[in-house]
Each structure stands twice: as C-alpha cells, then as structure tokens.
Coordinates of C-alpha atoms and ligand atoms in Angstrom, one line a residue:
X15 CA 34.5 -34.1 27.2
X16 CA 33.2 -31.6 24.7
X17 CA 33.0 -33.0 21.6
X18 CA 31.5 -31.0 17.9
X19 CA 30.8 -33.7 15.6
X20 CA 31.1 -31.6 12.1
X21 CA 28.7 -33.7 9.5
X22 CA 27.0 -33.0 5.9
X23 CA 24.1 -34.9 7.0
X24 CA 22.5 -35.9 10.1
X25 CA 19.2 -37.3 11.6
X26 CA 16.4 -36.4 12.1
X27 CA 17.1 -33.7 10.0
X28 CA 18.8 -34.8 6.6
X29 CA 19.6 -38.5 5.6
X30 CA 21.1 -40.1 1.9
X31 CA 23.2 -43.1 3.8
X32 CA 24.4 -44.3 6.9
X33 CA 26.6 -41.1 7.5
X34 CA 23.2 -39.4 8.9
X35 CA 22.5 -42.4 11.3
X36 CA 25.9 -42.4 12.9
X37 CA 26.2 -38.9 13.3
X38 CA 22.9 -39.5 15.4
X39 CA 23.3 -42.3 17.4
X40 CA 26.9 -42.1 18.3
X41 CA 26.2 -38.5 19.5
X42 CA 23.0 -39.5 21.2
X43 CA 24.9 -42.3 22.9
X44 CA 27.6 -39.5 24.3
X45 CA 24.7 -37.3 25.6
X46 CA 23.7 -41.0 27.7
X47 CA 27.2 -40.9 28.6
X48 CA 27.1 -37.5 29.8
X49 CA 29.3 -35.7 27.6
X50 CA 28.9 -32.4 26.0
X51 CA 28.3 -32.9 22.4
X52 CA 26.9 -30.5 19.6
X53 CA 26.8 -31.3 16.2
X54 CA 27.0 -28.8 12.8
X55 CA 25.0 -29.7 9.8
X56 CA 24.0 -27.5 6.7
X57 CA 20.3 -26.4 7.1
X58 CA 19.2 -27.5 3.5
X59 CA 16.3 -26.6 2.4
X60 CA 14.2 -30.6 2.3
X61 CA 14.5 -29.8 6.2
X62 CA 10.5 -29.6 6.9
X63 CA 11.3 -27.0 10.2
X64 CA 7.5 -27.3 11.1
X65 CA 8.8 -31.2 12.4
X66 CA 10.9 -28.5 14.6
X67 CA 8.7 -26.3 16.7
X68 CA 12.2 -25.3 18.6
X69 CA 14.6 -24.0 16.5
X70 CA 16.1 -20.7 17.1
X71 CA 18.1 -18.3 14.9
X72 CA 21.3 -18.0 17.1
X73 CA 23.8 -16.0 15.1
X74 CA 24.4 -14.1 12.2
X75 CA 27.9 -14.5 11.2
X76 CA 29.8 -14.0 7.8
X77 CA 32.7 -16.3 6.0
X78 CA 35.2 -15.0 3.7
X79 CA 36.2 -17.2 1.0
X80 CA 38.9 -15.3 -0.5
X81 CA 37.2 -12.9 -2.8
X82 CA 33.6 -14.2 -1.4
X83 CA 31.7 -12.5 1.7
X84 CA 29.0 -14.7 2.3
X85 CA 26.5 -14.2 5.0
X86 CA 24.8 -17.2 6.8
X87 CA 23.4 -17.7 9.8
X88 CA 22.9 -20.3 12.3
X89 CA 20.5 -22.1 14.0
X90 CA 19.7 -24.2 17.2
X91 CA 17.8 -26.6 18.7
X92 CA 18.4 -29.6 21.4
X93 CA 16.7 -32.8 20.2
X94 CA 18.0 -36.4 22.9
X95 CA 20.5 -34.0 25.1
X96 CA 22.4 -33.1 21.4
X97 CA 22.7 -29.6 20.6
X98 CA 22.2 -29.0 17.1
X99 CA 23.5 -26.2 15.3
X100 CA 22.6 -25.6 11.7
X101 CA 24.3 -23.9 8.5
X102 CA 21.8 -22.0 6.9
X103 CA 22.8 -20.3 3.3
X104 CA 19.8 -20.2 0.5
X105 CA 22.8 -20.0 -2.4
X106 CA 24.6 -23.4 -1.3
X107 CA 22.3 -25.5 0.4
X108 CA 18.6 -24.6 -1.0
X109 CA 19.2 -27.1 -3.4
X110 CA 16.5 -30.4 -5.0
X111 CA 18.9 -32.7 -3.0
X112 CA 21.6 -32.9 -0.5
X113 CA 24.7 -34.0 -3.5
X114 CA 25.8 -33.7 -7.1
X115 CA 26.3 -30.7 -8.1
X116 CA 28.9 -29.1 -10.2
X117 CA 30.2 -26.9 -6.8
X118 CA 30.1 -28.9 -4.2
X119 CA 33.7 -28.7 -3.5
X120 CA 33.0 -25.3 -3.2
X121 CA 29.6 -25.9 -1.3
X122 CA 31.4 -27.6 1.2
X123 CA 34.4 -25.7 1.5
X124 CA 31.9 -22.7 2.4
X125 CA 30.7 -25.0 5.0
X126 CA 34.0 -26.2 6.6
X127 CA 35.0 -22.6 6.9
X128 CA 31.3 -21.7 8.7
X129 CA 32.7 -23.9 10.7
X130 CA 35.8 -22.6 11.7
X131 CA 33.9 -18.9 11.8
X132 CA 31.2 -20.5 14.5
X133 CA 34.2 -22.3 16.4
X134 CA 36.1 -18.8 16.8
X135 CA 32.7 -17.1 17.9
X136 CA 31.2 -19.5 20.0
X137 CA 31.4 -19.2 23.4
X138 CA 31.6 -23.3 24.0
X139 CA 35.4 -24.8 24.0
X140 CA 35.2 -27.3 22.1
X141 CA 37.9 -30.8 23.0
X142 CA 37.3 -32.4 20.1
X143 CA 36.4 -31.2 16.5
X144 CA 35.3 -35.1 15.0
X145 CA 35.0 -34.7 11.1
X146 CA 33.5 -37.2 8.9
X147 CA 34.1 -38.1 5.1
X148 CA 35.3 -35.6 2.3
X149 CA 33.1 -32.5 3.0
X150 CA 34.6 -31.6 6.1
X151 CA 37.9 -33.1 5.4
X152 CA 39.8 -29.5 5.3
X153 CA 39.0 -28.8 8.6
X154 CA 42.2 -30.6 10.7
X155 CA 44.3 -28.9 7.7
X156 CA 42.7 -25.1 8.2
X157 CA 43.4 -25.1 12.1
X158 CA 46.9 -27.2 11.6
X159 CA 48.1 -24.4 9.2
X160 CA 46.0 -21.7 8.5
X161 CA 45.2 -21.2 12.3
X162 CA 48.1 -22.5 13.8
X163 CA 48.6 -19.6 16.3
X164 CA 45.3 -18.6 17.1
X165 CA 45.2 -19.3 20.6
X166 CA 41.4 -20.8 20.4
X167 CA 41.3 -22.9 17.3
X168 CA 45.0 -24.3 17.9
X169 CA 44.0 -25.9 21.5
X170 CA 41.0 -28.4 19.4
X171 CA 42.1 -31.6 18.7
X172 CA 40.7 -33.3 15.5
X173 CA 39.5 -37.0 14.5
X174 CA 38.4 -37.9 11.0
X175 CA 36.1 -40.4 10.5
X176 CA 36.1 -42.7 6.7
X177 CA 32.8 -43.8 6.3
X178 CA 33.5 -44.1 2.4
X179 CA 36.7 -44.1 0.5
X180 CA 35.3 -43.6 -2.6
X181 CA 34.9 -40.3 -2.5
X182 CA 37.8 -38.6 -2.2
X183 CA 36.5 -35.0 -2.4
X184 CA 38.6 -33.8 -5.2
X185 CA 39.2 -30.3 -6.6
X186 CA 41.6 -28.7 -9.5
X187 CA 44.9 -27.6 -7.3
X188 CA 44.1 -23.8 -8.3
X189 CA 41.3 -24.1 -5.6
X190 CA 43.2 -24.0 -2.8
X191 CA 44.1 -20.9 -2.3
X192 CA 40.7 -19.7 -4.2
X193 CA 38.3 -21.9 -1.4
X194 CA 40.5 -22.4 1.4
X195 CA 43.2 -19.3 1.3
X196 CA 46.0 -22.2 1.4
X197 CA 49.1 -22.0 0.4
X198 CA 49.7 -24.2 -2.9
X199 CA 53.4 -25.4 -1.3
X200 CA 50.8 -27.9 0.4
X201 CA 50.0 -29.4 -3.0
X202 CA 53.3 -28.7 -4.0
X203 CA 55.0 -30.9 -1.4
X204 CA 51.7 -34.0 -1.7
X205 CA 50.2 -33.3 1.7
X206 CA 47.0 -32.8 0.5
X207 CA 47.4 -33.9 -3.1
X208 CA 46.0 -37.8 -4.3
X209 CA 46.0 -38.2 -8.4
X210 CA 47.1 -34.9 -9.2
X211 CA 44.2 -33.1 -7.9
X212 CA 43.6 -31.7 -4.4
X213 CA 41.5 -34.4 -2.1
X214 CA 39.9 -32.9 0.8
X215 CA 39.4 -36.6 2.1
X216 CA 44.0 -37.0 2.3
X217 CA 43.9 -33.6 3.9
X218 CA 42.4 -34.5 6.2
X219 CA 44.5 -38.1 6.9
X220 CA 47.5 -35.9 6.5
X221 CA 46.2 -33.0 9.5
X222 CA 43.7 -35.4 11.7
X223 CA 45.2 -35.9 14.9
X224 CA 43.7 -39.3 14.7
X225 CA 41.9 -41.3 11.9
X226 CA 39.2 -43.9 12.1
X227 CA 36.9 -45.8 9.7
X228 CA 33.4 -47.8 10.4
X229 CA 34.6 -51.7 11.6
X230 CA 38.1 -53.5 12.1
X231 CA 38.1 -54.8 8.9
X232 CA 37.6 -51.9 6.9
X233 CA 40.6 -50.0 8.4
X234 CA 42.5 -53.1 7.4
X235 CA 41.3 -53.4 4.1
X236 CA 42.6 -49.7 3.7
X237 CA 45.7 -50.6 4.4
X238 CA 46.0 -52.7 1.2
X239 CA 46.4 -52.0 -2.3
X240 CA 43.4 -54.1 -3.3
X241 CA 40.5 -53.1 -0.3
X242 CA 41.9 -48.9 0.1
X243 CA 40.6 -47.1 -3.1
X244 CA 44.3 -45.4 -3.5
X245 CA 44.3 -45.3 0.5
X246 CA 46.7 -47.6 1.5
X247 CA 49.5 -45.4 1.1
X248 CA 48.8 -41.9 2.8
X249 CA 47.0 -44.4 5.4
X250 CA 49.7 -46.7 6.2
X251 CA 52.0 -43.6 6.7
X252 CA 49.6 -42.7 9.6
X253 CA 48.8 -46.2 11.2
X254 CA 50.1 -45.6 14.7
X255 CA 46.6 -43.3 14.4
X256 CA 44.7 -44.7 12.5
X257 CA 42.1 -47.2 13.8
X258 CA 38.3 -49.1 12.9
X259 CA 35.7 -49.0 15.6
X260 CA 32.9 -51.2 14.7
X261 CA 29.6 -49.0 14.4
X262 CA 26.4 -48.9 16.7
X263 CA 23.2 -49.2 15.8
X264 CA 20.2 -46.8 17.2
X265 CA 17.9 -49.4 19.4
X266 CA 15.4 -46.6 19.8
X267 CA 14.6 -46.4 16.5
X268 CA 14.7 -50.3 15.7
X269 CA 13.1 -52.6 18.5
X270 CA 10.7 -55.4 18.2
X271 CA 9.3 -55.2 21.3
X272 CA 8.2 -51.3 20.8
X273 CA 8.3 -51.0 16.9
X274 CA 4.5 -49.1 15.7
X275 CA 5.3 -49.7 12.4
X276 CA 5.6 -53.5 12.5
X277 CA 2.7 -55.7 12.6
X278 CA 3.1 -57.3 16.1
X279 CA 6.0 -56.7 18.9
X280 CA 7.8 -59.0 19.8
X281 CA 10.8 -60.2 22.5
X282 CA 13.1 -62.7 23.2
X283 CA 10.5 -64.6 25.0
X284 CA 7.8 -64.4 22.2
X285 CA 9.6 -64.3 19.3
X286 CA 9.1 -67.6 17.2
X287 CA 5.4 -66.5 17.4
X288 CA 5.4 -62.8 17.4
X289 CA 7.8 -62.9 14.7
X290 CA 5.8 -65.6 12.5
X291 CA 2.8 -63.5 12.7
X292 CA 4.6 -60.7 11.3
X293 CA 5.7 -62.8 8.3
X294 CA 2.2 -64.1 8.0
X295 CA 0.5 -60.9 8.0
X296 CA 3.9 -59.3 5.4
X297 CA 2.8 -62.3 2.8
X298 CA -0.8 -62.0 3.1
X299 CA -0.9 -58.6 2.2
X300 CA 1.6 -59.0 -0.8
X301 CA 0.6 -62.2 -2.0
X302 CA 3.4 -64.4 -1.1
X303 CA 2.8 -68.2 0.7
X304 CA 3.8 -68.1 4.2
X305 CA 5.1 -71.5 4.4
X306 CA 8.4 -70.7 2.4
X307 CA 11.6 -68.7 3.8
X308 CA 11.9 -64.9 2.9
X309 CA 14.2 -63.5 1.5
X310 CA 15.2 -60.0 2.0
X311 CA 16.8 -57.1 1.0
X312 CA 16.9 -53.6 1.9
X313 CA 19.1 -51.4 0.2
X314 CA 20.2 -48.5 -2.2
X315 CA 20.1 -50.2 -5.5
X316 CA 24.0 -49.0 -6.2
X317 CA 26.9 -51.4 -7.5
X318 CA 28.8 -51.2 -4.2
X319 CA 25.9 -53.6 -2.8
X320 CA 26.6 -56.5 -5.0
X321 CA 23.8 -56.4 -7.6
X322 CA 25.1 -58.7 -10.0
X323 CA 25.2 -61.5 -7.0
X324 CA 21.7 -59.9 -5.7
X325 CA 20.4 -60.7 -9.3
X326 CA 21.6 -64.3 -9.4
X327 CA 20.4 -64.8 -5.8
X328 CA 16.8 -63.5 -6.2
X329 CA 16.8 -65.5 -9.6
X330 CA 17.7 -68.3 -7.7
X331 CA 15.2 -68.4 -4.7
X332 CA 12.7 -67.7 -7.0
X333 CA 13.0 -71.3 -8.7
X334 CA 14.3 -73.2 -6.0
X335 CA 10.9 -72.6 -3.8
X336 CA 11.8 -69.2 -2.0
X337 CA 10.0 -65.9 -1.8
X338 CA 12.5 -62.8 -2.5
X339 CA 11.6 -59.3 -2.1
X340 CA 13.5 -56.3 -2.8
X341 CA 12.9 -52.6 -1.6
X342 CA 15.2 -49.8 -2.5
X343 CA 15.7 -47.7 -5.3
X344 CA 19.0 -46.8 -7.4
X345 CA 20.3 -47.6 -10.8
X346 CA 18.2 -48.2 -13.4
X347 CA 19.2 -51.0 -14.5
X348 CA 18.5 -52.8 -11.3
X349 CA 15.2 -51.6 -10.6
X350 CA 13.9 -53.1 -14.9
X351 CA 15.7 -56.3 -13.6
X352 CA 13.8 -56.4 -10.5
X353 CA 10.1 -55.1 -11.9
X354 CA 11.3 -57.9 -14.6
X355 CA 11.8 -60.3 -11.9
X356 CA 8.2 -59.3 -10.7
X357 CA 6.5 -59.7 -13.7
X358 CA 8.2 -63.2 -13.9
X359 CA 7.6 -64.5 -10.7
X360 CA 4.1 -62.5 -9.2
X361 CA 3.6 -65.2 -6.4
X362 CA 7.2 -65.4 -5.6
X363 CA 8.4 -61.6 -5.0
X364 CA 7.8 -58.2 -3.8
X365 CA 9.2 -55.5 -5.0
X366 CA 8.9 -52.1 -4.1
X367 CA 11.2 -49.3 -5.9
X368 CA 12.0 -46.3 -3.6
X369 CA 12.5 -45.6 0.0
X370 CA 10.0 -46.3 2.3
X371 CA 10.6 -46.5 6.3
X372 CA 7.3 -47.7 7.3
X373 CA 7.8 -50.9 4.7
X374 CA 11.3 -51.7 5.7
X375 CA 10.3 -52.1 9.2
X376 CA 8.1 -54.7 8.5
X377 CA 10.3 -56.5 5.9
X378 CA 13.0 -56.7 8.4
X379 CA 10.1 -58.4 10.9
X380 CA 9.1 -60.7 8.1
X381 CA 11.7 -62.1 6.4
X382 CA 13.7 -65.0 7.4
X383 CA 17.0 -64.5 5.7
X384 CA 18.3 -60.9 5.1
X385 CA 21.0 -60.7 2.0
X386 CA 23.6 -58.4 2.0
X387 CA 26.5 -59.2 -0.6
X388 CA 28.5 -56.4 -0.6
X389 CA 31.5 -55.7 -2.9
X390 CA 32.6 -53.5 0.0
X391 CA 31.0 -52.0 2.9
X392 CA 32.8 -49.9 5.2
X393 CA 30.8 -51.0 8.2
X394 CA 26.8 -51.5 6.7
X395 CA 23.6 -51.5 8.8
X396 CA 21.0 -53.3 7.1
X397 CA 22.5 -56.5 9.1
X398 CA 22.6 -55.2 12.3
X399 CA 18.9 -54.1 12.3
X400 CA 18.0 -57.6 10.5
X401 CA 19.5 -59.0 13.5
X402 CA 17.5 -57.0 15.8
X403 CA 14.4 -58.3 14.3
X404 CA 15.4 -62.0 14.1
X405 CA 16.5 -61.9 10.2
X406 CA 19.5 -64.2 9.5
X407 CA 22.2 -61.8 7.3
X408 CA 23.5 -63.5 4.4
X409 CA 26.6 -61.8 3.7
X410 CA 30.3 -61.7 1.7
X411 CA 32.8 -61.3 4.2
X412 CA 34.1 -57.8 4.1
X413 CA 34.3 -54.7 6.1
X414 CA 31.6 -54.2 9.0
X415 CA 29.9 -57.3 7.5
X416 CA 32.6 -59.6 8.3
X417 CA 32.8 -58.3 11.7
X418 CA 28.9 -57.9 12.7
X419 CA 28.1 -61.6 11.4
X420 CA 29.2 -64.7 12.6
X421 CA 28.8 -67.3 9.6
X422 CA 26.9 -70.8 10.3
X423 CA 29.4 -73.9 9.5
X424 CA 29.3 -77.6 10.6
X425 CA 31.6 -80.2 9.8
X426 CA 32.2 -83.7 11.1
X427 CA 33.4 -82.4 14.5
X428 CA 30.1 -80.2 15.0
X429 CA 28.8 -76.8 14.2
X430 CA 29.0 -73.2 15.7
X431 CA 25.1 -72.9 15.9
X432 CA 26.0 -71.8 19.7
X433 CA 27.0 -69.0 18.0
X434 CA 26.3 -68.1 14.4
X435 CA 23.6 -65.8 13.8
X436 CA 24.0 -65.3 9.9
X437 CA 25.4 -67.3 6.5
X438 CA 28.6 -65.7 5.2
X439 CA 30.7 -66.2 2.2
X440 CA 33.9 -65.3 1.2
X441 CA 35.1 -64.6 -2.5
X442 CA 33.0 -62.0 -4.4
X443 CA 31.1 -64.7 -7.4
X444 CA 28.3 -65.8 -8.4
X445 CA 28.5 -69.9 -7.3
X446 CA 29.3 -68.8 -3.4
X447 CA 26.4 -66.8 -3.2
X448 CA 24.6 -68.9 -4.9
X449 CA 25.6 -71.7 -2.8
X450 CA 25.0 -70.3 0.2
X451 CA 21.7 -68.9 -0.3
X452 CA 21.0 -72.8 -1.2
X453 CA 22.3 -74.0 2.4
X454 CA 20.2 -71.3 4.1
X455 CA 17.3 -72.2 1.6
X456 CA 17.6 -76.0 2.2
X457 CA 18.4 -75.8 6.4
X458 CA 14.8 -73.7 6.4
X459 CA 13.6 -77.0 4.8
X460 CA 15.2 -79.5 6.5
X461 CA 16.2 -78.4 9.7
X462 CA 13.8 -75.7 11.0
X463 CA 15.3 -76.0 14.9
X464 CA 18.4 -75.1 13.7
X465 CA 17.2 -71.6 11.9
X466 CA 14.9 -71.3 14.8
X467 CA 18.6 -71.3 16.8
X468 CA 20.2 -69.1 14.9
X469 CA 17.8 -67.0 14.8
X470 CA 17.6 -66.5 18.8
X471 CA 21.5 -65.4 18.3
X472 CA 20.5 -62.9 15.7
X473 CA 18.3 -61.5 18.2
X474 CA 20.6 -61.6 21.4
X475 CA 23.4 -60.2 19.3
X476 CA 24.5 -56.5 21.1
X477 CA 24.7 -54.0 17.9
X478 CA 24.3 -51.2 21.2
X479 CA 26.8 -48.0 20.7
X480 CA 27.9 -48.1 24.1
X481 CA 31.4 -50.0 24.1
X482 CA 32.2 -48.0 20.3
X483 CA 31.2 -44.8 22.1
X484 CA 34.0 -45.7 24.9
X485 CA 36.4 -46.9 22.2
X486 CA 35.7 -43.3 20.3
X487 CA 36.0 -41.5 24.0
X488 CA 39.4 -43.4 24.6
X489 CA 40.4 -42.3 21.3
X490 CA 39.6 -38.8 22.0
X491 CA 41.3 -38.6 25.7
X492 CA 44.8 -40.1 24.1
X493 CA 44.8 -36.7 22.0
X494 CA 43.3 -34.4 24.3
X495 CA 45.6 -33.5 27.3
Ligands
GLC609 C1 28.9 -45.5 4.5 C2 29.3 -47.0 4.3 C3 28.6 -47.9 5.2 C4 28.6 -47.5 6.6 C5 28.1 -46.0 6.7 C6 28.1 -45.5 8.1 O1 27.6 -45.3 4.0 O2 29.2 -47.3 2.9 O3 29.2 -49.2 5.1 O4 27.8 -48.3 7.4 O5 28.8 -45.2 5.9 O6 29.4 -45.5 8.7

C-alpha cells in the first residue's frame, strides 16, 4: 500500500497535541509493516533544521488560489523508513506558533491545495490520501469535485481522521470559491455547510471515502446529540463508513526498561523496585515524603481536561495525606490555582507550569496514580504512557479513556484485580472523582498487594500500534480496489 498521511503537525518536527504523535507512530508502524508511507507537513518556521542534517529542497512548485500565485517549495527527508515531505512558504507558516491566527482558514487552504499541486507532480501513486482534523479537511472535497476527471487525482481514495470535533474549521461561505475555486451550489445545497458557515471539517465527512475517529467510544459519542459537537447528524448520515480505531502509543519513545530520562530502568521483572526508586529519587529532589501515593498529572491545562474536578482532586489529596503534582501549562486561571495550591501545601505538591519532556518522563515513573478526568477526550495518551510506566490512570469514562482503562471494582462476589489496571468513574462531578481518588488513596493505605497488582496490569497492558495499524490497513484495502 502507498499511503500520504496529509497532517498540520507531526513529530519530530512540530508538535501542539496528540495530532503530531499519531501522525508519527502510526506511520512509523506502517513502515514496520512494510508499506509505502510519506507524510506532508508545513515546514514552519520553530522547525530547528540543524536537528536535520538530511533534508533536501526537492521541488519548486507554485499554487494558485484564485487570484493568488504563490510559490513554495518542498522539502524531503527519510527519518524510521517515513518519507517526509515539507510545505515550505515564509508568508503562511513563518509564524511565533503553529495556530491562531486571524487566516488560518486561509493558511490551510493554501496548504491543502500544495497538496493537491505535489500529488499531480509527484511521480509516487499514491493509494491512499489519509487526512486528519479541519486543516486538511477540503482535500476529499477538491479531488471528489474539483478534480473529478483528472485521471491521476480521481484514482486516490481518501480517509479522514477526527482527532477533535471541536474545531470545525469554519470560514464565511464567500470563501469558497475565493480559497478553494468551489462552486458555492456546494454550500448552497449543505454539503459542506454546518451553522451557516462553511466547515472544512463536514467537507470532509461529506467527500471522505471513509471516516474514522481516535477509540470506539468516541465515534459513538459522535453519533449522539450530547457527545458529537453538532456531529451527530452529517455523521450518522455516513455510518456504514464511519468507524473508531483505538490509538497506539509510540513504545520507542516511552519504555522503562530504556528510558535516559528517568532515574532508573526498569521491566516487568524489576519493577516494584526499579519503579520505587524512581519515586524515591522524584520526591527527594522536590521535597515530597516518599512514603505517601503520588498523584499525577500531565497535561495541557485546557477545560476539555476536567480542571474543575482536577482542582477538587488535588485539593483533596492534599488534606487527606497524598502528594499531588501537576505539570502542564494552559489557562490562566489554572496555573494561579495551582502556584496557589503550592504556596498552600509546599510539602505536599509539585508544580511545574509549562512543558517539559525530560520532567514528564520521570513523573510518569514516579507517581503512583495518574489522573485524567476528562470532559471528553477523543482517544487521550497521558494514560497509556502512565500505564507503560506502572502509573494507575484515574479516569471519567469517556472516549479513548473508557476504552484504554479497565476500572478496579470488588463487590461481595470478588473483584476484577485480574484485570483492572486503573480507577474509573462515570458521571462528570465533583463527589465521583472525589470518591474515587479516596478509594485509590485509601487501597494505597490499606491494601498495598492489591495496587502492587494492579499495577503489574498497567504495565503488561499492550497500548502497541500494531493491531490499529491493521484495522487502519483493512480500512484502506475495503476502498482501494
Ligand atoms: C486530540 C484529542 C486526543 C487524542 C489526540 C490524538 O488531541 O483531544 O484525545 O488522543 O487528538 O488522536
């Protein structure tokens, strides 16, 4: 299969969420597999290209945007058997950061129609064009009608990927024809019209030959009124294509037993220690008493995450003889509460405001408990890699949480400690979370076999890419004939 993952950002080379890591690791896994796969990313301008001794300028080629000729040209390199090939224009994508500003439906648009000027020029034939989120959501719409009978484009077969329905990629209707050189009859007659505006996101759910989103649960929740974010309806139209494949996680960059930037390595075999000694060395250097269960959380500080439960939480573990510490950066409002926290509760928390990779290694080896309360979350990685390093998720039960954690219960008839490996709760409020964190709290205490148990499940727990890679490949070979 040749597959052309189109993505607005990508590891190693630009990262704001989990977008960048899947574009990474699910290609890299296809490469394993032994699959042709390239991926096209803008060349912005935070890209430190001395990290890349390799690249090469490949092609000089030239997009015309209706009344716009704008030059760019392209780049390559091969980095883990992916071929790379980057968008490079100063006026779009030289910018302080990779979103926000007042053009990026046009930004974008330039960049979905690079796309389709590289895809006529290239000499590769591409099976599969795989889009992913709002930027490149035109794309399945511009070879469906704009391109229709050009005997190259019209032979690639399209998948969009949702990895957040949020954003929608909206734009006034009078863009159409002005970014895209559409017809406005397509607005006219709703295919790619959601709240009276164009949405680059429905056009591509109307145009994809097939649709996925990040985990099982997610694709369901789209499906509703409640869980879709206006989805549900252009989405149920296309169900018989529309599917969730649970995402991988990249084991590469996120293993015990060869991590540099934790304090010890650790296995399977040598994990209650090597673990221990991690959280030993993590409290010693910040302060914090060993002896009591860590608490963790790793995250962009952004209401989507569940801050008002993470506030009650951390309040909580903080009186009831827990440590809590917090790293991420976001809204302002949560970082005051969480320096407030600090200045509250010195020998009881660490908190660290920004983003910092080496750090959030060893928090994830450190802590015992891993919190994750999402309001929604599409699929989510933070518990998957707190897994890998022996950190029990405590999580609501939605999206990619719900189906990447298996919650601890026991009633009179027994428990599922064969099998748990995380605490999960259900309704979005204050007194679950709260109670929950209190069991996990109070089984560290009382039962510290039991934790030690789960813990081993967190551990043995397969977050790999291979079996999501086949489902995406299956998904691909049903379209491509
Ligand atoms: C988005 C979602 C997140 C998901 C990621 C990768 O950032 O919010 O849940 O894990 O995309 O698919």
């Amino acid at each position: 299969m040749n597959i052309l993952m189109a993505s607005s950002e990508c590891l190693p080379f630009s990262k704001t969420g989990g977008l960048a890591d899947v574009a990474y690791s699910l290609s890299k896994e296809y490469a394993r597999k032994k699959h042709n796969v390239s991926v096209i990313t803008p060349f912005y301008s935070s890209i430190d290209i001395s990290k890349f001794p390799n690249i090469t300028k490949y092609q000089e080629l030239e997009v015309k945007m209706n009344w716009r000729h704008i030059r760019f040209t392209i780049y390559h390199t091969e980095i883990d058997g992916i071929s790379y090939f980057l968008v490079d224009n100063k006026y779009y994508f030289y910018r302080d950061s990779l979103y926000g500003f007042y053009d990026d439906g046009e930004r974008f648009a330039f960049f979905s129609n690079a796309i389709i000027e590289f895809l006529k020029n290239s000499s590769n034939n591409f099976d599969i064009l795989h889009v992913h989120d709002w930027q490149v959501g035109m794309l399945p719409c511009l070879l469906k009608v704009r391109y229709f009978n050009d005997e190259k484009l019209n032979k690639i077969k399209t998948v969009l990927t949702i990895h957040n329905p949020l954003f929608k990629g909206y734009f006034s209707p009078s863009s159409l024809y002005d970014l895209y050189e559409l017809n406005q009859n397509l607005y006219n007659d709703g295919s790619v019209r959601l709240d009276d505006q164009v949405s680059t996101l429905k056009a591509g759910i109307k145009f994809a030959d097939k649709i996925t989103t990040v985990s099982p649960t997610h694709a369901y929740e789209l499906t509703t009124r409640e869980g879709s974010f206006g989805l549900w309806y252009d989405l149920t139209l296309r169900q018989n294509d529309f599917v969730g494949i649970l995402n991988g996680m990249d084991y590469d960059e996120f293993s015990p037993r060869s991590d540099k930037l934790i304090y010890k390595t650790f296995n399977l075999r040598n994990y209650k220690t090597g673990k221990n000694e991690n959280k030993v060395e993590f409290c010693k250097e910040h302060n914090l008493d060993p002896d009591l269960p860590l608490f963790a959380v790793v995250s962009r500080l952004t209401d989507q995450k569940g801050l008002d439960l993470i506030f009650s939480m951390s309040d909580f573990i903080t009186h009831a003889g827990g440590n809590f510490a917090v790293l991420g950066s976001g809204e302002t409002h949560a970082e005051n509460f969480f320096n407030d926290l600090y200045m509250k509760n010195q020998n009881h928390t660490f908190v660290y405001i920004g983003y910092n990779n080496n750090l959030a290694h060893k928090l994830y080896a450190a802590s015992d408990f891993f919190i994750m309360p999402s309001k929604f979350e599409p699929c989510g990685l933070g518990q998957m890699i707190a897994h890998r390093y022996g950190s029990l998720p405590i999580v609501r039960a939605t999206g990619g949480l719900k189906d990447s954690v298996i919650g601890y219960y026991s009633d009179d008839n027994g428990d599922n400690s064969d099998l748990a490996n995380g605490f999960v709760f259900n309704d979005y409020n204050v007194c679950e979370a709260i109670k929950t964190v209190g069991e996990a709290l109070n089984l560290y205490n009382t039962r510290k076999k039991l934790i030690t148990k789960l813990s081993r499940n967190a551990l043995k727990t397969d977050h790999t890419w291979s079996a999501s890679a086949d489902k995406y490949l299956e998904l691909y070979n049903e379209i491509v004939k």
